[in-house]
PDB file of C-alpha atoms in Angstrom:
ATOM      1  CA  MET A   1      23.838 -11.000-139.862  1.00 69.00           C
ATOM      2  CA  ALA A   2      27.644 -10.865-141.431  1.00 82.00           C
ATOM      3  CA  GLU A   3      28.684  -7.148-142.307  1.00 89.00           C
ATOM      4  CA  ILE A   4      28.657  -6.143-146.004  1.00 92.00           C
ATOM      5  CA  LEU A   5      30.784  -3.032-145.521  1.00 93.00           C
ATOM      6  CA  LYS A   6      33.962  -2.132-143.346  1.00 95.00           C
ATOM      7  CA  ALA A   7      34.344   1.225-143.008  1.00 94.00           C
ATOM      8  CA  CYS A   8      38.056   1.713-140.636  1.00 95.00           C
ATOM      9  CA  GLY A   9      39.164   5.394-140.405  1.00 95.00           C
ATOM     10  CA  LEU A  10      38.751   6.736-143.308  1.00 93.00           C
ATOM     11  CA  SER A  11      40.344  10.072-144.131  1.00 93.00           C
ATOM     12  CA  LEU A  12      40.534  12.031-146.842  1.00 91.00           C
ATOM     13  CA  GLY A  13      42.124  15.465-147.167  1.00 88.00           C
ATOM     14  CA  TYR A  14      43.297  17.842-150.401  1.00 84.00           C
ATOM     15  CA  GLY A  15      45.670  20.052-149.345  1.00 83.00           C
ATOM     16  CA  LYS A  16      45.969  20.899-145.763  1.00 84.00           C
ATOM     17  CA  ALA A  17      42.053  20.565-146.297  1.00 86.00           C
ATOM     18  CA  GLU A  18      40.855  17.576-144.750  1.00 88.00           C
ATOM     19  CA  ILE A  19      37.121  16.282-146.263  1.00 89.00           C
ATOM     20  CA  ILE A  20      36.519  14.008-144.370  1.00 91.00           C
ATOM     21  CA  HIS A  21      38.167  12.697-140.877  1.00 92.00           C
ATOM     22  CA  GLU A  22      38.980   8.920-139.647  1.00 94.00           C
ATOM     23  CA  VAL A  23      34.917   7.349-140.136  1.00 93.00           C
ATOM     24  CA  THR A  24      34.612   4.774-139.043  1.00 94.00           C
ATOM     25  CA  ALA A  25      31.378   2.084-139.601  1.00 93.00           C
ATOM     26  CA  SER A  26      29.611  -0.575-140.477  1.00 94.00           C
ATOM     27  CA  ILE A  27      26.707  -2.223-142.318  1.00 93.00           C
ATOM     28  CA  ARG A  28      25.372  -5.537-142.059  1.00 93.00           C
ATOM     29  CA  ARG A  29      23.628  -6.983-144.638  1.00 90.00           C
ATOM     30  CA  ALA A  30      20.086  -5.919-145.463  1.00 89.00           C
ATOM     31  CA  GLU A  31      20.408  -2.819-143.121  1.00 91.00           C
ATOM     32  CA  ILE A  32      19.634   0.427-143.638  1.00 89.00           C
ATOM     33  CA  ALA A  33      21.899   3.016-143.335  1.00 90.00           C
ATOM     34  CA  ALA A  34      22.019   6.996-143.716  1.00 88.00           C
ATOM     35  CA  ILE A  35      24.555   9.582-143.375  1.00 87.00           C
ATOM     36  CA  ILE A  36      23.283  12.399-142.774  1.00 86.00           C
ATOM     37  CA  GLY A  37      25.272  15.970-141.817  1.00 86.00           C
ATOM     38  CA  PRO A  38      25.196  19.502-143.480  1.00 87.00           C
ATOM     39  CA  ASN A  39      26.233  20.608-146.409  1.00 85.00           C
ATOM     40  CA  GLY A  40      29.990  20.555-147.117  1.00 83.00           C
ATOM     41  CA  SER A  41      30.101  17.856-144.271  1.00 87.00           C
ATOM     42  CA  GLY A  42      31.698  15.003-146.195  1.00 88.00           C
ATOM     43  CA  LYS A  43      28.796  12.676-146.995  1.00 88.00           C
ATOM     44  CA  SER A  44      29.605  12.081-150.905  1.00 87.00           C
ATOM     45  CA  THR A  45      33.140  11.974-150.915  1.00 89.00           C
ATOM     46  CA  LEU A  46      32.194   9.286-148.217  1.00 91.00           C
ATOM     47  CA  MET A  47      29.617   7.194-150.992  1.00 89.00           C
ATOM     48  CA  ASN A  48      32.770   7.869-153.807  1.00 89.00           C
ATOM     49  CA  ILE A  49      34.940   5.880-151.431  1.00 92.00           C
ATOM     50  CA  ILE A  50      32.791   3.349-150.547  1.00 91.00           C
ATOM     51  CA  GLY A  51      31.932   3.542-154.149  1.00 90.00           C
ATOM     52  CA  CYS A  52      35.303   2.628-155.614  1.00 90.00           C
ATOM     53  CA  MET A  53      35.061   6.008-157.367  1.00 88.00           C
ATOM     54  CA  ASP A  54      37.856   8.123-155.483  1.00 89.00           C
ATOM     55  CA  THR A  55      40.656   6.477-152.857  1.00 89.00           C
ATOM     56  CA  ALA A  56      40.954   7.228-148.880  1.00 91.00           C
ATOM     57  CA  THR A  57      44.287   8.892-147.909  1.00 91.00           C
ATOM     58  CA  ARG A  58      44.132   7.021-144.582  1.00 93.00           C
ATOM     59  CA  GLY A  59      42.004   4.149-143.453  1.00 94.00           C
ATOM     60  CA  SER A  60      40.582   1.169-144.984  1.00 94.00           C
ATOM     61  CA  VAL A  61      36.754   0.267-147.209  1.00 94.00           C
ATOM     62  CA  LEU A  62      36.345  -3.527-146.726  1.00 94.00           C
ATOM     63  CA  LEU A  63      33.211  -4.505-149.223  1.00 91.00           C
ATOM     64  CA  ASP A  64      32.413  -8.021-148.659  1.00 87.00           C
ATOM     65  CA  GLY A  65      35.785  -8.902-146.913  1.00 87.00           C
ATOM     66  CA  ARG A  66      38.004  -7.554-149.471  1.00 91.00           C
ATOM     67  CA  GLU A  67      39.319  -4.368-149.134  1.00 94.00           C
ATOM     68  CA  LEU A  68      39.210  -1.376-151.381  1.00 92.00           C
ATOM     69  CA  GLY A  69      42.334   0.177-151.653  1.00 90.00           C
ATOM     70  CA  ARG A  70      44.470  -3.352-152.572  1.00 92.00           C
ATOM     71  CA  LEU A  71      42.517  -3.929-155.815  1.00 92.00           C
ATOM     72  CA  ASN A  72      43.792  -2.156-158.678  1.00 93.00           C
ATOM     73  CA  ALA A  73      41.494  -0.415-161.473  1.00 91.00           C
ATOM     74  CA  ALA A  74      40.099  -2.797-163.333  1.00 92.00           C
ATOM     75  CA  GLN A  75      38.863  -5.118-160.034  1.00 93.00           C
ATOM     76  CA  LEU A  76      37.726  -1.432-159.108  1.00 91.00           C
ATOM     77  CA  THR A  77      35.263  -1.591-162.298  1.00 87.00           C
ATOM     78  CA  GLU A  78      34.309  -5.040-161.941  1.00 88.00           C
ATOM     79  CA  ILE A  79      32.707  -3.967-157.957  1.00 90.00           C
ATOM     80  CA  ARG A  80      31.416  -1.058-159.616  1.00 87.00           C
ATOM     81  CA  LYS A  81      29.660  -2.953-161.969  1.00 83.00           C
ATOM     82  CA  ASN A  82      28.923  -6.249-160.464  1.00 85.00           C
ATOM     83  CA  VAL A  83      28.468  -5.377-156.771  1.00 89.00           C
ATOM     84  CA  ILE A  84      27.368  -1.677-156.167  1.00 90.00           C
ATOM     85  CA  GLY A  85      23.965   0.129-157.369  1.00 88.00           C
ATOM     86  CA  LEU A  86      24.886   3.737-157.273  1.00 85.00           C
ATOM     87  CA  VAL A  87      22.538   6.407-157.287  1.00 86.00           C
ATOM     88  CA  PHE A  88      23.643  10.037-158.472  1.00 80.00           C
ATOM     89  CA  GLN A  89      22.591  13.117-156.954  1.00 76.00           C
ATOM     90  CA  GLN A  90      23.326  15.060-160.551  1.00 79.00           C
ATOM     91  CA  PHE A  91      21.621  12.024-161.926  1.00 81.00           C
ATOM     92  CA  HIS A  92      24.559  11.182-164.488  1.00 88.00           C
ATOM     93  CA  LEU A  93      21.561  10.600-167.660  1.00 94.00           C
ATOM     94  CA  ILE A  94      22.873  10.444-170.889  1.00 95.00           C
ATOM     95  CA  PRO A  95      20.868  13.490-172.506  1.00 96.00           C
ATOM     96  CA  HIS A  96      20.307  11.391-176.219  1.00 97.00           C
ATOM     97  CA  LEU A  97      19.070   8.257-174.483  1.00 96.00           C
ATOM     98  CA  THR A  98      15.417   7.303-173.655  1.00 97.00           C
ATOM     99  CA  ALA A  99      14.429   7.216-170.082  1.00 97.00           C
ATOM    100  CA  VAL A 100      14.592   2.823-170.874  1.00 96.00           C
ATOM    101  CA  GLU A 101      18.012   3.063-172.868  1.00 96.00           C
ATOM    102  CA  ASN A 102      19.377   5.272-169.565  1.00 95.00           C
ATOM    103  CA  VAL A 103      18.592   1.772-167.653  1.00 95.00           C
ATOM    104  CA  MET A 104      19.352  -0.441-170.101  1.00 94.00           C
ATOM    105  CA  VAL A 105      23.036   1.135-170.433  1.00 91.00           C
ATOM    106  CA  ALA A 106      24.268  -0.490-166.516  1.00 87.00           C
ATOM    107  CA  GLN A 107      22.891  -3.653-168.218  1.00 85.00           C
ATOM    108  CA  TYR A 108      25.035  -3.689-170.970  1.00 83.00           C
ATOM    109  CA  TYR A 109      28.495  -2.454-168.675  1.00 74.00           C
ATOM    110  CA  HIS A 110      27.032  -5.069-166.528  1.00 77.00           C
ATOM    111  CA  SER A 111      25.914  -8.208-168.567  1.00 77.00           C
ATOM    112  CA  MET A 112      23.273  -8.147-171.232  1.00 80.00           C
ATOM    113  CA  THR A 113      20.722  -5.410-171.972  1.00 82.00           C
ATOM    114  CA  ASP A 114      17.258  -6.789-171.505  1.00 86.00           C
ATOM    115  CA  GLU A 115      14.549  -4.614-172.585  1.00 92.00           C
ATOM    116  CA  LYS A 116      11.416  -6.462-171.206  1.00 94.00           C
ATOM    117  CA  GLU A 117      13.575  -5.988-167.411  1.00 93.00           C
ATOM    118  CA  ALA A 118      14.590  -2.600-167.930  1.00 95.00           C
ATOM    119  CA  LEU A 119      10.534  -1.580-168.394  1.00 95.00           C
ATOM    120  CA  GLU A 120       9.925  -3.640-165.931  1.00 95.00           C
ATOM    121  CA  ALA A 121      12.244  -1.425-163.637  1.00 95.00           C
ATOM    122  CA  LEU A 122      11.258   1.571-165.047  1.00 96.00           C
ATOM    123  CA  GLY A 123       7.583   0.058-163.874  1.00 96.00           C
ATOM    124  CA  VAL A 124       7.949  -0.080-160.576  1.00 95.00           C
ATOM    125  CA  VAL A 125       9.725   3.267-160.287  1.00 94.00           C
ATOM    126  CA  GLY A 126       6.508   4.775-161.678  1.00 94.00           C
ATOM    127  CA  LEU A 127       7.291   5.007-164.551  1.00 95.00           C
ATOM    128  CA  GLY A 128       6.432   3.161-167.388  1.00 93.00           C
ATOM    129  CA  GLU A 129       4.429   5.473-169.948  1.00 95.00           C
ATOM    130  CA  ARG A 130       7.606   7.325-169.815  1.00 96.00           C
ATOM    131  CA  ALA A 131      10.036   4.743-170.893  1.00 96.00           C
ATOM    132  CA  HIS A 132      10.910   6.274-174.213  1.00 97.00           C
ATOM    133  CA  HIS A 133      11.232   9.858-173.129  1.00 98.00           C
ATOM    134  CA  LEU A 134      14.236  12.146-173.037  1.00 97.00           C
ATOM    135  CA  PRO A 135      16.007  13.143-169.865  1.00 96.00           C
ATOM    136  CA  SER A 136      15.178  16.844-170.859  1.00 96.00           C
ATOM    137  CA  GLN A 137      11.248  15.696-171.462  1.00 97.00           C
ATOM    138  CA  LEU A 138      11.507  14.023-167.490  1.00 96.00           C
ATOM    139  CA  SER A 139      10.985  16.127-164.399  1.00 92.00           C
ATOM    140  CA  GLY A 140      14.113  16.441-161.598  1.00 89.00           C
ATOM    141  CA  GLY A 141      11.862  13.540-159.946  1.00 89.00           C
ATOM    142  CA  GLU A 142      11.350  11.430-162.460  1.00 93.00           C
ATOM    143  CA  GLN A 143      14.714  11.841-163.807  1.00 93.00           C
ATOM    144  CA  GLN A 144      15.500  10.879-160.011  1.00 91.00           C
ATOM    145  CA  ARG A 145      13.729   7.740-160.556  1.00 92.00           C
ATOM    146  CA  VAL A 146      15.420   6.941-163.773  1.00 95.00           C
ATOM    147  CA  CYS A 147      18.336   6.834-161.791  1.00 93.00           C
ATOM    148  CA  ILE A 148      16.747   4.565-159.211  1.00 93.00           C
ATOM    149  CA  ALA A 149      15.696   1.956-161.692  1.00 95.00           C
ATOM    150  CA  ARG A 150      19.267   1.742-163.368  1.00 93.00           C
ATOM    151  CA  ALA A 151      21.127   1.304-159.891  1.00 92.00           C
ATOM    152  CA  LEU A 152      18.450  -1.750-159.152  1.00 92.00           C
ATOM    153  CA  ILE A 153      18.493  -3.057-161.955  1.00 92.00           C
ATOM    154  CA  ASN A 154      21.654  -4.996-161.845  1.00 88.00           C
ATOM    155  CA  HIS A 155      20.826  -6.582-158.388  1.00 90.00           C
ATOM    156  CA  PRO A 156      23.545  -5.091-156.559  1.00 91.00           C
ATOM    157  CA  GLU A 157      24.934  -6.307-153.073  1.00 90.00           C
ATOM    158  CA  ILE A 158      24.955  -2.732-151.816  1.00 92.00           C
ATOM    159  CA  ILE A 159      23.189   0.603-153.126  1.00 90.00           C
ATOM    160  CA  LEU A 160      24.654   4.044-152.703  1.00 89.00           C
ATOM    161  CA  ALA A 161      22.654   7.130-152.861  1.00 85.00           C
ATOM    162  CA  ASP A 162      23.251  10.561-152.794  1.00 80.00           C
ATOM    163  CA  GLU A 163      19.855  12.416-151.841  1.00 74.00           C
ATOM    164  CA  PRO A 164      17.678   9.613-153.453  1.00 71.00           C
ATOM    165  CA  THR A 165      14.742  11.132-152.739  1.00 67.00           C
ATOM    166  CA  GLY A 166      15.604  15.362-152.977  1.00 67.00           C
ATOM    167  CA  ASN A 167      14.065  15.778-155.982  1.00 63.00           C
ATOM    168  CA  LEU A 168      10.535  13.260-155.694  1.00 65.00           C
ATOM    169  CA  ASP A 169       7.515  14.662-154.429  1.00 69.00           C
ATOM    170  CA  GLU A 170       6.039  12.695-151.085  1.00 68.00           C
ATOM    171  CA  ALA A 171       3.852  10.075-153.128  1.00 66.00           C
TER     172      ALA A 171
END
């Protein structure tokens, strides 16, 4: 099966501090991979580079054969919008929008909003009855599930999730 992601010798430093050092990895289509390590080891930084939100100081990332370092800002935005689903550790929900509206934001930037589809996505993550609640009315785990529904709504080729189950209960 073909690789969807290949990182070669990735490093990122700020001043004299190197956050990640020569990371090399590859992931095939339909493969699930986890990056584990202690706090401060660069897991989120690596995710931000792969997710087109940061740039490595050395090395390269190929996403479905495209070298991210050679793309301009507009092309990287297109990849974030159409290829990658992101689940952030800090949620990044818009506080004045309901759960379903927060999911529909991802649809808006991708193509067209479809409330029925967004409601179905929330149902898949067990939040059908909470779809019209604001983030402040949702628990941390419920907010996390809104983020997961938002990441999945556009059927991305790759999903990057930063501690996606950290706020979820066992069920």
